Amino acid sequence: MTVNIDIYMFVIGLVSSIILGLIILTYLASKVLKVQSFEAWFNVELTEFFASFFILLFAIGFFEASNAVAISISGGGTSAVDAATGFLKTTISDVLKGINDVFSLQMCISVLSTFSRRIGEFVLTLTYKVFPGLDAYIGITNVIGFGLTAIFGSLNAQLIIFQLIDATMIRFFLPAGIILRFFPPTRDAGMFLIAFAIGFQAVFPLTYVINQQLLAQMGFTGYERHEFFISSICSSKYFILGALGNPSFPLSFGSIPVFGQLFRLVFSELGVSLLTPLEFQPIMQSLATLTLPALFLPAFSLSITFAFINAFIKFVLMKI
């Protein structure tokens, strides 16, 4: 959203007229009554009066500049918030794909982990899991799945926050801060509202747009799904390896004399145990790429925003 100064120009004009009238009356009183404290107050308030207008012009200029930069960088949209919202929606979509893949893997691995084999024909003989190494992957997918779910909720909350920012900062926080900035008792509160509005309407979404371009320069194209490896882990490789190692299937390696037992071992538990880590590696690499746009960069943008608000308030109030 761009700043439309006509929306609250009447209020700013009215408040500035009242404050300017009080300043003029104070000046006249200082000359008539010869009170030096009135003259000192006049000098201070006159400076603050013009400073309020300079801050107003700076805030409007900062809003317009941030919108122009965001639109030029992203190549579309009408404001910095719109451009940041588009990047955030893309990130949410990637995270949702990652959640679906992780829980699909967890469901498949959990089922495969229940398969067991019994030695001998009696009830009291020992049993062991067919794929004992899959238990480790269940723990991994459980941690990653719940972590991505929390990130997904956080990103959706940020999307709602962007909508609130676009609806309230220019319409409420900025004009309220400017009005409070003119009055001496509420000057610090007004300065905080102005800095808050600039930070979240201009700086916060602009950092998202800059992050998007940085990721593009790094060659990041979003989350890459590996449906082949997921389907292999879930079903296909067990049928293929089982057919190659089972002597009941025609043309299987398990029916070869002398070496049949060895081939049955290679194409069953051993083959699965060797292939599963190789299939998990590209899936985990794709999931790891989500940590930068979905976890680190939003926190980094928020840190920059709060740092800007704090520094801007100190700069205007001349505090070190």
Short mmCIF file of C-alpha atoms in Angstrom, two decimals:
data_model
loop_
_atom_site.label_atom_id
_atom_site.label_comp_id
_atom_site.label_asym_id
_atom_site.label_seq_id
_atom_site.Cartn_x
_atom_site.Cartn_y
_atom_site.Cartn_z
CA MET A 1 0.00 0.00 0.00
CA THR A 2 1.26 3.47 -0.86
CA VAL A 3 0.91 6.45 1.43
CA ASN A 4 -2.07 8.66 0.62
CA ILE A 5 -1.38 11.83 2.57
CA ASP A 6 -4.86 13.20 1.75
CA ILE A 7 -6.43 10.63 4.07
CA TYR A 8 -5.21 12.33 7.23
CA MET A 9 -3.99 15.71 5.94
CA PHE A 10 -6.91 17.46 7.67
CA VAL A 11 -6.02 15.94 11.05
CA ILE A 12 -2.33 16.78 10.69
CA GLY A 13 -3.19 20.34 9.64
CA LEU A 14 -5.54 20.76 12.59
CA VAL A 15 -3.06 19.42 15.14
CA SER A 16 -0.16 21.40 13.72
CA SER A 17 -2.28 24.58 13.77
CA ILE A 18 -3.11 24.06 17.45
CA ILE A 19 0.53 23.42 18.39
CA LEU A 20 1.73 26.37 16.28
CA GLY A 21 -0.86 28.60 17.99
CA LEU A 22 0.40 27.55 21.42
CA ILE A 23 3.98 28.22 20.36
CA ILE A 24 3.08 31.71 19.13
CA LEU A 25 1.16 32.47 22.33
CA THR A 26 4.12 31.30 24.38
CA TYR A 27 6.43 33.57 22.41
CA LEU A 28 4.14 36.58 22.95
CA ALA A 29 3.86 35.77 26.66
CA SER A 30 7.64 35.55 26.96
CA LYS A 31 8.04 39.01 25.42
CA VAL A 32 5.25 40.62 27.42
CA LEU A 33 5.93 38.98 30.77
CA LYS A 34 9.69 38.81 30.32
CA VAL A 35 9.80 35.15 31.42
CA GLN A 36 12.93 33.45 30.13
CA SER A 37 11.55 29.94 30.69
CA PHE A 38 8.73 30.70 28.23
CA GLU A 39 11.24 31.85 25.65
CA ALA A 40 13.35 28.73 26.15
CA TRP A 41 10.25 26.53 25.81
CA PHE A 42 9.37 28.45 22.64
CA ASN A 43 12.78 27.74 21.09
CA VAL A 44 12.64 24.05 21.94
CA GLU A 45 9.07 23.51 20.74
CA LEU A 46 9.58 25.45 17.53
CA THR A 47 12.50 23.17 16.71
CA GLU A 48 10.44 20.08 17.54
CA PHE A 49 7.53 21.43 15.47
CA PHE A 50 9.61 21.62 12.29
CA ALA A 51 11.32 18.34 13.17
CA SER A 52 7.91 16.65 13.19
CA PHE A 53 7.29 17.75 9.62
CA PHE A 54 10.71 16.54 8.54
CA ILE A 55 10.00 13.18 10.15
CA LEU A 56 6.65 13.05 8.34
CA LEU A 57 8.33 13.70 4.99
CA PHE A 58 11.02 11.11 5.78
CA ALA A 59 8.40 8.49 6.68
CA ILE A 60 6.43 9.06 3.48
CA GLY A 61 9.59 9.07 1.40
CA PHE A 62 10.83 5.88 3.05
CA PHE A 63 7.52 4.13 2.35
CA GLU A 64 7.53 5.15 -1.30
CA ALA A 65 11.21 4.28 -1.78
CA SER A 66 10.81 0.84 -0.21
CA ASN A 67 7.81 0.10 -2.42
CA ALA A 68 9.68 1.21 -5.53
CA VAL A 69 12.74 -0.88 -4.64
CA ALA A 70 10.63 -3.96 -3.82
CA ILE A 71 8.64 -3.70 -7.05
CA SER A 72 11.76 -3.20 -9.15
CA ILE A 73 13.58 -6.11 -7.51
CA SER A 74 10.67 -8.57 -7.59
CA GLY A 75 9.44 -7.46 -11.00
CA GLY A 76 5.79 -7.23 -9.96
CA GLY A 77 3.27 -6.34 -7.30
CA THR A 78 2.05 -2.99 -6.09
CA SER A 79 4.00 -2.66 -2.83
CA ALA A 80 6.74 -4.20 -0.74
CA VAL A 81 4.15 -6.16 1.26
CA ASP A 82 2.69 -7.69 -1.92
CA ALA A 83 6.11 -8.75 -3.16
CA ALA A 84 7.04 -10.24 0.23
CA THR A 85 3.70 -12.04 0.44
CA GLY A 86 4.35 -13.73 -2.91
CA PHE A 87 7.73 -15.01 -1.72
CA LEU A 88 6.22 -16.19 1.56
CA LYS A 89 3.44 -18.11 -0.24
CA THR A 90 6.04 -19.87 -2.39
CA THR A 91 8.00 -20.85 0.72
CA ILE A 92 4.83 -22.13 2.42
CA SER A 93 4.08 -24.27 -0.64
CA ASP A 94 7.59 -25.77 -0.55
CA VAL A 95 7.33 -26.51 3.17
CA LEU A 96 3.96 -28.21 2.65
CA LYS A 97 5.49 -30.44 -0.03
CA GLY A 98 8.29 -31.32 2.35
CA ILE A 99 5.79 -32.20 5.10
CA ASN A 100 3.88 -34.51 2.73
CA ASP A 101 7.09 -36.26 1.68
CA VAL A 102 8.38 -36.70 5.23
CA PHE A 103 5.16 -38.16 6.60
CA SER A 104 4.76 -40.38 3.53
CA LEU A 105 8.20 -41.79 4.26
CA GLN A 106 7.41 -42.16 7.94
CA MET A 107 4.22 -44.07 7.19
CA CYS A 108 5.96 -46.43 4.77
CA ILE A 109 8.96 -47.03 7.02
CA SER A 110 6.74 -47.61 10.06
CA VAL A 111 4.84 -50.31 8.20
CA LEU A 112 8.02 -51.96 6.90
CA SER A 113 9.51 -51.89 10.40
CA THR A 114 6.70 -54.15 11.63
CA PHE A 115 7.70 -56.98 9.27
CA SER A 116 9.34 -59.83 11.17
CA ARG A 117 10.58 -63.32 10.46
CA ARG A 118 10.50 -66.41 12.67
CA ILE A 119 13.25 -69.02 12.85
CA GLY A 120 11.76 -72.47 12.86
CA GLU A 121 8.18 -73.71 12.94
CA PHE A 122 7.27 -73.51 16.62
CA VAL A 123 5.53 -70.68 18.43
CA LEU A 124 8.26 -70.20 21.03
CA THR A 125 11.12 -69.81 18.56
CA LEU A 126 12.93 -66.50 18.09
CA THR A 127 11.69 -63.77 15.78
CA TYR A 128 13.64 -60.87 14.30
CA LYS A 129 12.80 -57.88 12.13
CA VAL A 130 13.27 -58.24 8.41
CA PHE A 131 14.59 -54.65 8.10
CA PRO A 132 16.05 -53.75 11.51
CA GLY A 133 17.91 -50.66 10.26
CA LEU A 134 14.70 -48.80 9.41
CA ASP A 135 14.04 -47.86 13.04
CA ALA A 136 16.70 -45.14 12.84
CA TYR A 137 14.92 -43.51 9.90
CA ILE A 138 11.64 -43.47 11.79
CA GLY A 139 13.21 -41.26 14.46
CA ILE A 140 14.73 -38.97 11.82
CA THR A 141 11.48 -38.49 9.91
CA ASN A 142 9.60 -37.94 13.17
CA VAL A 143 11.87 -35.05 14.21
CA ILE A 144 11.94 -33.47 10.75
CA GLY A 145 8.19 -33.86 10.28
CA PHE A 146 7.26 -32.12 13.51
CA GLY A 147 9.89 -29.44 12.87
CA LEU A 148 8.50 -28.67 9.41
CA THR A 149 4.97 -28.61 10.84
CA ALA A 150 6.01 -25.96 13.35
CA ILE A 151 7.71 -23.95 10.59
CA PHE A 152 4.60 -24.27 8.42
CA GLY A 153 2.46 -22.82 11.21
CA SER A 154 4.96 -20.00 11.77
CA LEU A 155 5.01 -19.06 8.08
CA ASN A 156 1.21 -18.98 7.93
CA ALA A 157 1.19 -16.75 11.00
CA GLN A 158 3.66 -14.43 9.24
CA LEU A 159 1.36 -14.34 6.23
CA ILE A 160 -1.48 -13.14 8.46
CA ILE A 161 0.89 -10.61 10.05
CA PHE A 162 1.67 -9.20 6.60
CA GLN A 163 -2.05 -8.70 6.00
CA LEU A 164 -2.39 -6.91 9.34
CA ILE A 165 0.63 -4.77 8.54
CA ASP A 166 -0.79 -3.74 5.19
CA ALA A 167 -4.13 -2.88 6.79
CA THR A 168 -3.01 -0.98 9.90
CA MET A 169 0.44 0.60 9.59
CA ILE A 170 -0.41 3.40 7.16
CA ARG A 171 -4.03 3.80 8.22
CA PHE A 172 -3.48 3.78 11.97
CA PHE A 173 0.06 3.59 13.38
CA LEU A 174 1.70 6.18 11.12
CA PRO A 175 -0.98 8.93 11.48
CA ALA A 176 -1.33 8.23 15.21
CA GLY A 177 2.42 8.48 15.65
CA ILE A 178 2.61 11.73 13.69
CA ILE A 179 -0.20 13.30 15.72
CA LEU A 180 1.38 12.22 19.02
CA ARG A 181 4.76 13.49 17.81
CA PHE A 182 3.44 17.07 17.74
CA PHE A 183 2.40 17.10 21.41
CA PRO A 184 5.23 17.45 23.98
CA PRO A 185 3.91 14.90 26.56
CA THR A 186 3.43 12.15 23.96
CA ARG A 187 6.44 12.89 21.75
CA ASP A 188 8.37 9.72 22.61
CA ALA A 189 5.30 7.52 22.14
CA GLY A 190 4.62 9.14 18.78
CA MET A 191 8.21 8.59 17.71
CA PHE A 192 7.93 4.91 18.61
CA LEU A 193 4.74 4.49 16.55
CA ILE A 194 6.35 6.18 13.55
CA ALA A 195 9.43 3.96 13.78
CA PHE A 196 7.20 0.92 14.30
CA ALA A 197 5.16 1.76 11.19
CA ILE A 198 8.23 2.38 9.03
CA GLY A 199 9.94 -0.76 10.28
CA PHE A 200 7.09 -3.18 9.63
CA GLN A 201 5.53 -1.54 6.57
CA ALA A 202 8.77 -0.79 4.73
CA VAL A 203 11.84 -2.54 6.18
CA PHE A 204 10.31 -5.89 7.15
CA PRO A 205 8.78 -6.79 3.75
CA LEU A 206 11.74 -5.29 1.89
CA THR A 207 14.09 -7.73 3.62
CA TYR A 208 11.96 -10.62 2.33
CA VAL A 209 12.25 -9.32 -1.22
CA ILE A 210 16.02 -8.94 -0.86
CA ASN A 211 16.25 -12.46 0.58
CA GLN A 212 14.33 -13.77 -2.41
CA GLN A 213 16.82 -12.23 -4.81
CA LEU A 214 19.76 -13.52 -2.78
CA LEU A 215 18.37 -17.04 -3.00
CA ALA A 216 17.90 -16.62 -6.75
CA GLN A 217 21.54 -15.49 -7.08
CA MET A 218 22.60 -18.57 -5.12
CA GLY A 219 20.75 -20.78 -7.59
CA PHE A 220 18.01 -21.84 -5.19
CA THR A 221 14.97 -22.96 -7.17
CA GLY A 222 12.78 -24.18 -4.35
CA TYR A 223 12.15 -27.57 -2.80
CA GLU A 224 12.85 -30.46 -5.17
CA ARG A 225 10.69 -33.52 -4.69
CA HIS A 226 12.18 -36.99 -5.21
CA GLU A 227 9.11 -39.07 -5.92
CA PHE A 228 11.16 -41.88 -7.47
CA PHE A 229 13.17 -42.45 -4.29
CA ILE A 230 10.09 -42.13 -2.09
CA SER A 231 8.18 -44.72 -4.14
CA SER A 232 11.27 -46.95 -4.12
CA ILE A 233 11.52 -46.81 -0.34
CA CYS A 234 7.81 -47.43 0.05
CA SER A 235 7.19 -50.31 -2.34
CA SER A 236 8.90 -50.87 -5.68
CA LYS A 237 12.38 -51.97 -4.67
CA TYR A 238 11.03 -54.65 -2.30
CA PHE A 239 9.12 -56.29 -5.12
CA ILE A 240 12.07 -56.10 -7.51
CA LEU A 241 14.69 -57.31 -5.06
CA GLY A 242 12.35 -59.98 -3.72
CA ALA A 243 11.65 -61.28 -7.22
CA LEU A 244 15.35 -61.40 -8.06
CA GLY A 245 16.23 -63.28 -4.89
CA ASN A 246 13.21 -65.59 -4.59
CA PRO A 247 13.78 -68.98 -6.29
CA SER A 248 10.03 -69.34 -6.85
CA PHE A 249 10.15 -66.61 -9.53
CA PRO A 250 11.40 -67.70 -12.97
CA LEU A 251 14.79 -66.34 -14.06
CA SER A 252 15.63 -65.24 -10.51
CA PHE A 253 19.17 -65.28 -9.19
CA GLY A 254 18.00 -67.16 -6.13
CA SER A 255 17.47 -70.32 -8.19
CA ILE A 256 21.10 -70.49 -9.33
CA PRO A 257 22.76 -73.63 -7.95
CA VAL A 258 25.41 -73.26 -5.23
CA PHE A 259 25.24 -69.45 -5.21
CA GLY A 260 21.48 -69.22 -4.86
CA GLN A 261 21.60 -68.76 -1.08
CA LEU A 262 24.10 -65.93 -1.43
CA PHE A 263 21.97 -64.17 -4.03
CA ARG A 264 18.88 -64.54 -1.83
CA LEU A 265 20.80 -62.78 0.94
CA VAL A 266 22.03 -59.99 -1.34
CA PHE A 267 18.62 -59.30 -2.88
CA SER A 268 16.67 -59.31 0.37
CA GLU A 269 17.74 -57.80 3.71
CA LEU A 270 21.28 -56.88 2.64
CA GLY A 271 20.19 -55.21 -0.57
CA VAL A 272 17.54 -53.15 1.19
CA SER A 273 19.92 -52.13 3.96
CA LEU A 274 22.50 -50.91 1.43
CA LEU A 275 20.10 -49.06 -0.88
CA THR A 276 17.99 -47.29 1.75
CA PRO A 277 20.72 -44.83 2.92
CA LEU A 278 21.52 -43.97 -0.71
CA GLU A 279 17.86 -43.23 -1.37
CA PHE A 280 17.48 -41.17 1.79
CA GLN A 281 20.43 -38.92 1.01
CA PRO A 282 18.88 -36.85 -1.85
CA ILE A 283 15.58 -36.60 0.06
CA MET A 284 17.33 -35.26 3.16
CA GLN A 285 19.36 -32.83 1.05
CA SER A 286 16.19 -31.38 -0.47
CA LEU A 287 14.61 -31.05 2.96
CA ALA A 288 17.75 -29.35 4.26
CA THR A 289 17.40 -26.61 1.61
CA LEU A 290 14.17 -25.51 3.28
CA THR A 291 15.96 -24.38 6.44
CA LEU A 292 17.38 -21.26 4.78
CA PRO A 293 14.21 -19.67 3.30
CA ALA A 294 11.77 -21.09 5.87
CA LEU A 295 13.66 -20.86 9.16
CA PHE A 296 16.76 -18.64 9.08
CA LEU A 297 15.77 -15.81 6.72
CA PRO A 298 12.42 -14.94 8.44
CA ALA A 299 14.19 -14.73 11.80
CA PHE A 300 16.96 -12.66 10.21
CA SER A 301 14.40 -10.26 8.69
CA LEU A 302 12.69 -9.80 12.04
CA SER A 303 16.02 -9.08 13.73
CA ILE A 304 16.86 -6.43 11.13
CA THR A 305 13.43 -4.84 11.59
CA PHE A 306 13.74 -4.52 15.36
CA ALA A 307 17.31 -3.24 14.99
CA PHE A 308 16.08 -0.56 12.57
CA ILE A 309 13.27 0.52 14.91
CA ASN A 310 15.66 0.82 17.84
CA ALA A 311 18.31 2.68 15.84
CA PHE A 312 15.78 5.03 14.23
CA ILE A 313 14.29 6.02 17.59
CA LYS A 314 17.73 6.66 19.07
CA PHE A 315 18.76 8.70 16.03
CA VAL A 316 15.70 10.97 16.11
CA LEU A 317 15.76 11.41 19.87
CA MET A 318 19.53 11.98 19.75
CA LYS A 319 20.18 9.16 22.23
CA ILE A 320 23.34 7.10 22.22
#
